[in-house]
Short mmCIF file of C-alpha atoms and ligand atoms in Angstrom, two decimals:
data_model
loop_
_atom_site.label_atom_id
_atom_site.label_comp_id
_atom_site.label_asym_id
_atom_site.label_seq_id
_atom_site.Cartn_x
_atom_site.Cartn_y
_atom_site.Cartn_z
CA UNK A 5 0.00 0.00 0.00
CA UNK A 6 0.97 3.74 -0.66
CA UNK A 7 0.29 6.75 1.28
CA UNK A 8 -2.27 9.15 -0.07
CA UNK A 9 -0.68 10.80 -3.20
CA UNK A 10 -3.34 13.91 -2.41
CA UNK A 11 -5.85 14.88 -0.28
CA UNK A 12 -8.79 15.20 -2.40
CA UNK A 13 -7.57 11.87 -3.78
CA UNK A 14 -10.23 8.30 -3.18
CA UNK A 15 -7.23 6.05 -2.76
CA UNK A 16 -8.38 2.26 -3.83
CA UNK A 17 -6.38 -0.43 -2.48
CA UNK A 18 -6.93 -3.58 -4.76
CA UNK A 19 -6.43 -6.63 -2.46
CA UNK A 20 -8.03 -9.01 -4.40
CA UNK A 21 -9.33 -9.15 -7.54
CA UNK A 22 -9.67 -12.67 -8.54
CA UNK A 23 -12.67 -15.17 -9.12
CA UNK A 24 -10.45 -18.01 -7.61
CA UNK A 25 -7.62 -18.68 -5.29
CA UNK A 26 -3.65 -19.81 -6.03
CA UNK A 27 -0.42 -18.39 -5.75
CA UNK A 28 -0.85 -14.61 -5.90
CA UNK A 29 -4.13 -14.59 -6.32
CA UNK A 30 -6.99 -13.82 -3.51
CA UNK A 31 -10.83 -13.17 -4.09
CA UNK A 32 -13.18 -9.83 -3.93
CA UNK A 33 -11.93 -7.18 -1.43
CA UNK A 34 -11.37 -3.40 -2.32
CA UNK A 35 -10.18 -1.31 0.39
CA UNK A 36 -10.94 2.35 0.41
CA UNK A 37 -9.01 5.31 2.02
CA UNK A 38 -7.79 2.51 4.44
CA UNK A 39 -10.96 2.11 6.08
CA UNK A 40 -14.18 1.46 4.00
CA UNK A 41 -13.96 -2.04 2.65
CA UNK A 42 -16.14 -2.76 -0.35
CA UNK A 43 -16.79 -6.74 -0.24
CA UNK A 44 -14.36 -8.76 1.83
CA UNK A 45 -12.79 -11.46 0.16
CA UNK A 46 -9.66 -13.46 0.83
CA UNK A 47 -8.23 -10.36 0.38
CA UNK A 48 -8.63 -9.31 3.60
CA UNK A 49 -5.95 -11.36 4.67
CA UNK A 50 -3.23 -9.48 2.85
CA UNK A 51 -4.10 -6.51 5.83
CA UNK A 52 -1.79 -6.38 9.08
CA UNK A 53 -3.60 -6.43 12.29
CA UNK A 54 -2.87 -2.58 12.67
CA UNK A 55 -4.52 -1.83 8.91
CA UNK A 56 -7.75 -4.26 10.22
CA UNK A 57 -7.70 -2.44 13.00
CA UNK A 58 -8.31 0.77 10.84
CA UNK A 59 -11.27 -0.72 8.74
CA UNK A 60 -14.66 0.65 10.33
CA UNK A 61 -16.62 0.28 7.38
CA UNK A 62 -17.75 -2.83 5.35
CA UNK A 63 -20.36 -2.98 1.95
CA UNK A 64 -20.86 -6.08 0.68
CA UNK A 65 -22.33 -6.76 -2.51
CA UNK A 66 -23.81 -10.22 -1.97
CA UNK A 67 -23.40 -13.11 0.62
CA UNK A 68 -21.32 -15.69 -2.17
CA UNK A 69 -18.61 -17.03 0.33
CA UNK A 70 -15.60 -15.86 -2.04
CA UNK A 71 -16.65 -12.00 -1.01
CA UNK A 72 -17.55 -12.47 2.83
CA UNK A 73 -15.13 -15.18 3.79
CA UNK A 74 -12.15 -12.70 5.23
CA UNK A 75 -15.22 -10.57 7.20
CA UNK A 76 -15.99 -13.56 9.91
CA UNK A 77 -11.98 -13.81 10.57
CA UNK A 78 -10.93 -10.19 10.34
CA UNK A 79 -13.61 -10.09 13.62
CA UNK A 80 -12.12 -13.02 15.22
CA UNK A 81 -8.52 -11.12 14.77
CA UNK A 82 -9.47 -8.01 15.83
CA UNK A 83 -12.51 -8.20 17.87
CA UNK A 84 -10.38 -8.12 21.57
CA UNK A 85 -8.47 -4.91 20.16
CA UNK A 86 -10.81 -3.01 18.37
CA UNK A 87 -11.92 0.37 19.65
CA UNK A 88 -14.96 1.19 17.88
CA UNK A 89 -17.55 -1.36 16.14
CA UNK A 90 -17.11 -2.46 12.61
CA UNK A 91 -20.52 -1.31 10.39
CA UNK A 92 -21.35 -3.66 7.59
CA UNK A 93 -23.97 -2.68 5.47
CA UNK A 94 -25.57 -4.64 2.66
CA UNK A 95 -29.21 -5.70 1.26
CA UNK A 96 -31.46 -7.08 3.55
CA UNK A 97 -30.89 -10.63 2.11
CA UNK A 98 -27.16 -10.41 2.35
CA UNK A 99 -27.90 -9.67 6.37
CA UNK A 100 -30.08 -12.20 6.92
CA UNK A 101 -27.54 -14.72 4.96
CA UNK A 102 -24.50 -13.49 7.30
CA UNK A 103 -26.97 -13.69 10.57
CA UNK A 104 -28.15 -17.01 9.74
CA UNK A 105 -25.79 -19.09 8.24
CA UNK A 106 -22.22 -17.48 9.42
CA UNK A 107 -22.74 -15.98 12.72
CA UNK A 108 -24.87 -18.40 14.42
CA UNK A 109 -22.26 -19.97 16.56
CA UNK A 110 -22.36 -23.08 14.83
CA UNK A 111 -20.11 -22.18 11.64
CA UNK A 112 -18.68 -19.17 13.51
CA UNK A 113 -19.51 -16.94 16.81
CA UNK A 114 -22.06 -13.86 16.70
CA UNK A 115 -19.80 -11.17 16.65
CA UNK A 116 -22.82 -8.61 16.89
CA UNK A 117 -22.78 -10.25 20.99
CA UNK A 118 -19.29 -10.56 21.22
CA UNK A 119 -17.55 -9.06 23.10
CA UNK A 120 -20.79 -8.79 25.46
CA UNK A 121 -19.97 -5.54 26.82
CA UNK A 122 -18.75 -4.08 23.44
CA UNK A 123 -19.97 -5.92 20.29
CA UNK A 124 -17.43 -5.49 17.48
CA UNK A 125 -20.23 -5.91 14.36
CA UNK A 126 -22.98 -4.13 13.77
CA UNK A 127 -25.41 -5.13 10.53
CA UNK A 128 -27.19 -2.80 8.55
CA UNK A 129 -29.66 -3.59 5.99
CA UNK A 130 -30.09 -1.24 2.93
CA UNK A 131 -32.47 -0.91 -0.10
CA UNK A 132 -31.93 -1.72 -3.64
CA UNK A 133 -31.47 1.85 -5.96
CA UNK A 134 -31.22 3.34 -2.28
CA UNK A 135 -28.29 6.47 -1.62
CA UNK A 136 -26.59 5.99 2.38
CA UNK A 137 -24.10 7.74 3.86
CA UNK A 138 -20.92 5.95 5.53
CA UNK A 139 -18.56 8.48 7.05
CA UNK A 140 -16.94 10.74 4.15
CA UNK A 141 -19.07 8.40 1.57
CA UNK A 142 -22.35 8.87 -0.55
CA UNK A 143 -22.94 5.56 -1.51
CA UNK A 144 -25.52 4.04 -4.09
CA UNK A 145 -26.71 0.57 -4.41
CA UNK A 146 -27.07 -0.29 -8.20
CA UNK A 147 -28.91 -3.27 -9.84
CA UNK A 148 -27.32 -6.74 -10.43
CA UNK A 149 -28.02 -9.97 -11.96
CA UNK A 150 -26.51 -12.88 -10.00
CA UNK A 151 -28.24 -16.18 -8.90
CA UNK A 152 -27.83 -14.61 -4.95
CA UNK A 153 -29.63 -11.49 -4.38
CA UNK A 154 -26.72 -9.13 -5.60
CA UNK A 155 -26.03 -5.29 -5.77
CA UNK A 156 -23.65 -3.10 -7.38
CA UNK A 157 -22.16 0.12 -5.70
CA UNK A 158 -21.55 3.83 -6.70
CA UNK A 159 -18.98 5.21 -4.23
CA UNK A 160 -18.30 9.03 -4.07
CA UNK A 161 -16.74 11.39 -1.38
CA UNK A 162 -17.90 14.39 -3.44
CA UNK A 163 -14.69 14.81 -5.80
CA UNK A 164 -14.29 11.27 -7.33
CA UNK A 165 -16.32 8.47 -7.52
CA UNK A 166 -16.12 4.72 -8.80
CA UNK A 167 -19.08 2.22 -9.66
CA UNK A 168 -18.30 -1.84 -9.14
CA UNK A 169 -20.96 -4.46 -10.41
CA UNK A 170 -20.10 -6.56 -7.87
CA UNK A 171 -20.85 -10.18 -9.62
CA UNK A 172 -22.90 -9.62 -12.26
CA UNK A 173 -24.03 -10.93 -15.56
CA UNK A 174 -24.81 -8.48 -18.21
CA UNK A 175 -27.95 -6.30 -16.90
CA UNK A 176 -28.43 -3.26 -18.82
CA UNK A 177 -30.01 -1.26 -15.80
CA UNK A 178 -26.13 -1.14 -13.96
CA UNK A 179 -24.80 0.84 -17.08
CA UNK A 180 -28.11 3.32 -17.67
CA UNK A 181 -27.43 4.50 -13.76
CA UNK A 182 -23.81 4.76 -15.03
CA UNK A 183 -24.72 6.98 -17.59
CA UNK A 184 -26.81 8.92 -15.22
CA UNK A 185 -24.11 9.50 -12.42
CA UNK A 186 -20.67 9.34 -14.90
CA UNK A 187 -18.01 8.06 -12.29
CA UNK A 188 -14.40 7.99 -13.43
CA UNK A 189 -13.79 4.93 -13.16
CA UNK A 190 -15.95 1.40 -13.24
CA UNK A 191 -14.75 -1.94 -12.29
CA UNK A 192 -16.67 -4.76 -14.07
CA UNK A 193 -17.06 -8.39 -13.56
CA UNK A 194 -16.20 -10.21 -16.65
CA UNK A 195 -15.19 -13.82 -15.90
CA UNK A 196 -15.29 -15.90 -18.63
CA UNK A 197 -14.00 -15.87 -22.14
CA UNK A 198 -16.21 -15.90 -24.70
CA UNK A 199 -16.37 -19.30 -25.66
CA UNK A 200 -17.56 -19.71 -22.02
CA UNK A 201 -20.90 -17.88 -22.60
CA UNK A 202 -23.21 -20.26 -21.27
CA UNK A 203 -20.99 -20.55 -18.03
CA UNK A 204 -21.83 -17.11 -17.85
CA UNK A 205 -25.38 -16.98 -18.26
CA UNK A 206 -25.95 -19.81 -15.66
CA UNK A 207 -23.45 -18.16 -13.16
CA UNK A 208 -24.14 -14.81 -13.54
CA UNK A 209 -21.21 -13.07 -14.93
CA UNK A 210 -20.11 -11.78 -17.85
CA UNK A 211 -17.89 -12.59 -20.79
CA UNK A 212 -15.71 -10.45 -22.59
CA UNK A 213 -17.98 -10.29 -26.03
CA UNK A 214 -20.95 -8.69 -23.45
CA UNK A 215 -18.37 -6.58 -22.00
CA UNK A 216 -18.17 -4.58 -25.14
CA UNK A 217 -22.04 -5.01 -25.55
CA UNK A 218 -22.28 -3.14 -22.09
CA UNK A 219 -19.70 -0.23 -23.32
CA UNK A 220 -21.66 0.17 -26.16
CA UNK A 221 -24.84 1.56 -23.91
CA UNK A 222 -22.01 4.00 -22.47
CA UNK A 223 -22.34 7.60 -23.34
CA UNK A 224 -19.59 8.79 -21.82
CA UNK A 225 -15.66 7.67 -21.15
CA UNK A 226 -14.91 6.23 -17.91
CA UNK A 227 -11.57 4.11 -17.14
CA UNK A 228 -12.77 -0.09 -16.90
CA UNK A 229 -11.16 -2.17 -15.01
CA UNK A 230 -12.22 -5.80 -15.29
CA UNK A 231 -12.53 -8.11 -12.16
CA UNK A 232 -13.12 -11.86 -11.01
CA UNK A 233 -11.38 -12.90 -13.59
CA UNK A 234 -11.17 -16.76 -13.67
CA UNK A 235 -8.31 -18.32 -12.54
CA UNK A 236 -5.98 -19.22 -15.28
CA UNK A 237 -7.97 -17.54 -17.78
CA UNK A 238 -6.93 -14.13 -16.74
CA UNK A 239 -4.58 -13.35 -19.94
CA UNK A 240 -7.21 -14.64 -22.01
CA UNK A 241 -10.19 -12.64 -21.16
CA UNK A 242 -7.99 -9.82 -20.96
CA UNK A 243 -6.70 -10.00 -24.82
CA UNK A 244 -10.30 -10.39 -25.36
CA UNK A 245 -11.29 -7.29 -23.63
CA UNK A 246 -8.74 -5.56 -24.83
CA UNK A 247 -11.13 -5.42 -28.10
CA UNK A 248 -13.50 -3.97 -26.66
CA UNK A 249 -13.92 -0.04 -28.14
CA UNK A 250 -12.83 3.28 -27.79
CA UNK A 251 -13.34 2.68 -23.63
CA UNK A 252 -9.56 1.78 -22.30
CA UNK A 253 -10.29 -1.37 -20.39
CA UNK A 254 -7.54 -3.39 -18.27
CA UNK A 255 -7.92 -6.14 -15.81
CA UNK A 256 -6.82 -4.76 -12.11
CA UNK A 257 -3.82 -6.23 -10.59
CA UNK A 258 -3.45 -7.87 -6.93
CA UNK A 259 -1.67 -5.09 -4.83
CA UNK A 260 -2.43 -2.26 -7.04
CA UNK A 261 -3.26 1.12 -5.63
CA UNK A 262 -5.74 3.61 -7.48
CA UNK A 263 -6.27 6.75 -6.80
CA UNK A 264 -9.07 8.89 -8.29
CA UNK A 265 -9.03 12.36 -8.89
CA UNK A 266 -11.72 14.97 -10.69
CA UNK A 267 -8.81 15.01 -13.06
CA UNK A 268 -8.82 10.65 -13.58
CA UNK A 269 -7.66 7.54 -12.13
CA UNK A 270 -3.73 7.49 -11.15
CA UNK A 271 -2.29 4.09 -11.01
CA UNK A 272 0.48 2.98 -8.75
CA UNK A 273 2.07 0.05 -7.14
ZN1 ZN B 312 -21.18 -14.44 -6.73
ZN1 ZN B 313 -17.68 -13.87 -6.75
#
């Protein structure tokens, strides 16, 4: 990680960026400004105990195990040291998921009772095409098409702002509220090659071929930056995407930094 280039920068710390696991490579978890997490991945175990320690916010696009499974350990790391609570907020599906099949004691403790006198999580539920505020954040749910009750997100802190489909297939509705709100940059689930279309219809992700489908609804310029790639596929559906249009598209890399201005999206290592 890199210190904050500027202050009006939104500095995005790519911990994982994968749609499997292997050497190198860890699952869902975007960390922003050092303390809002957006999904929380395998990722999350890249982070010291000092840099957990600094994460107070959590949004989580849906409740598939490859973007919660660091959440339920982070707590168990933490959740002696921790100051303040950690807020996780997320559709009203997603909570009930977490609540009933991870933190029931059985798979792993309740950290919303634990530590008695000083709970560490806290669950919020939020509404689908709903705006919230989380500390310095506006944040937007957006529409998704997964086979779990999914969301996208539209992140701003007034200067910058990035939109993530989460895990998505190809749903026209994300990229018309894209249009509508024009964030710099968008990070986009495309997991499959094209030859692996029906893969991606049943799953609910995207190939490269409806990547440039979706750009083509764009009617503006933002930065993509493709995510969930599948493991050992990853230069693949990137040569793909690379054909995708006058948008510049790249996949994001593990232990990449981004920071977002009004001016673009700076890149650094
Ligand atoms: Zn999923
Ligand atoms: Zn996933």
């Amino acid at each position: 990680m890199v210190p904050q280039l500027c202050e009006a920068c939104l500095k995005i710390d790519i911990l994982g960026c994968s749609g499997g696991i292997g050497p190198g490579l860890q699952t869902t978890t975007f960390l922003v400004d050092d303390s809002l997490l957006v999904d929380a991945g395998s990722g999350l175990g890249t982070l010291s105990i000092e840099q957990m320690l600094a994460v107070r916010n959590v949004v989580i696009t849906h409740a598939h195990i490859d973007h919660i499974l660091g959440l339920p350990l982070m707590l168990a790391t933490i959740y002696d040291q921790h100051m303040e609570p950690v807020d996780v907020y997320a559709s009203e599906a997603v909570i009930s998921a977490l609540r009933q099949h991870i933190f029931n004691w059985t798979i792993w403790p309740d950290f919303s009772q634990l530590p008695a006198h000083r709970p560490i999580l806290r669950l919020h539920s939020i509404e689908e095409d709903s705006e919230f505020q989380v500390a310095n954040y506006r944040i937007r749910s957006l529409p998704a098409e997964h086979p779990s009750p999914a969301m996208g997100y539209l992140i701003s802190d007034g200067n910058s702002s990035f939109a993530f489909t989460g895990d998505s297939g190809f749903h026209p509705p994300f990229w018309h509220k894209v249009n509508e709100f024009r964030p710099q940059l968008l990070i986009v689930d495309v997991s499959f090659t094209d030859d692996a279309l029906e893969l991606a219809l049943d799953s609910g992700h995207m190939t490269a071929a409806q990547l440039s489908e979706a750009i083509a609804l764009l009617r503006y310029c933002p930065q993509v930056r493709i995510t969930h790639l599948k493991a050992g596929f990853e230069q693949a559906i990137s040569d793909q995407c690379g054909r995708s249009g006058p948008v510049t598209v790249s996949p994001l890399r593990h232990g990449e930094t981004l920071h977002l201005t009004k001016a673009g999206v700076m890149q650094s290592r």
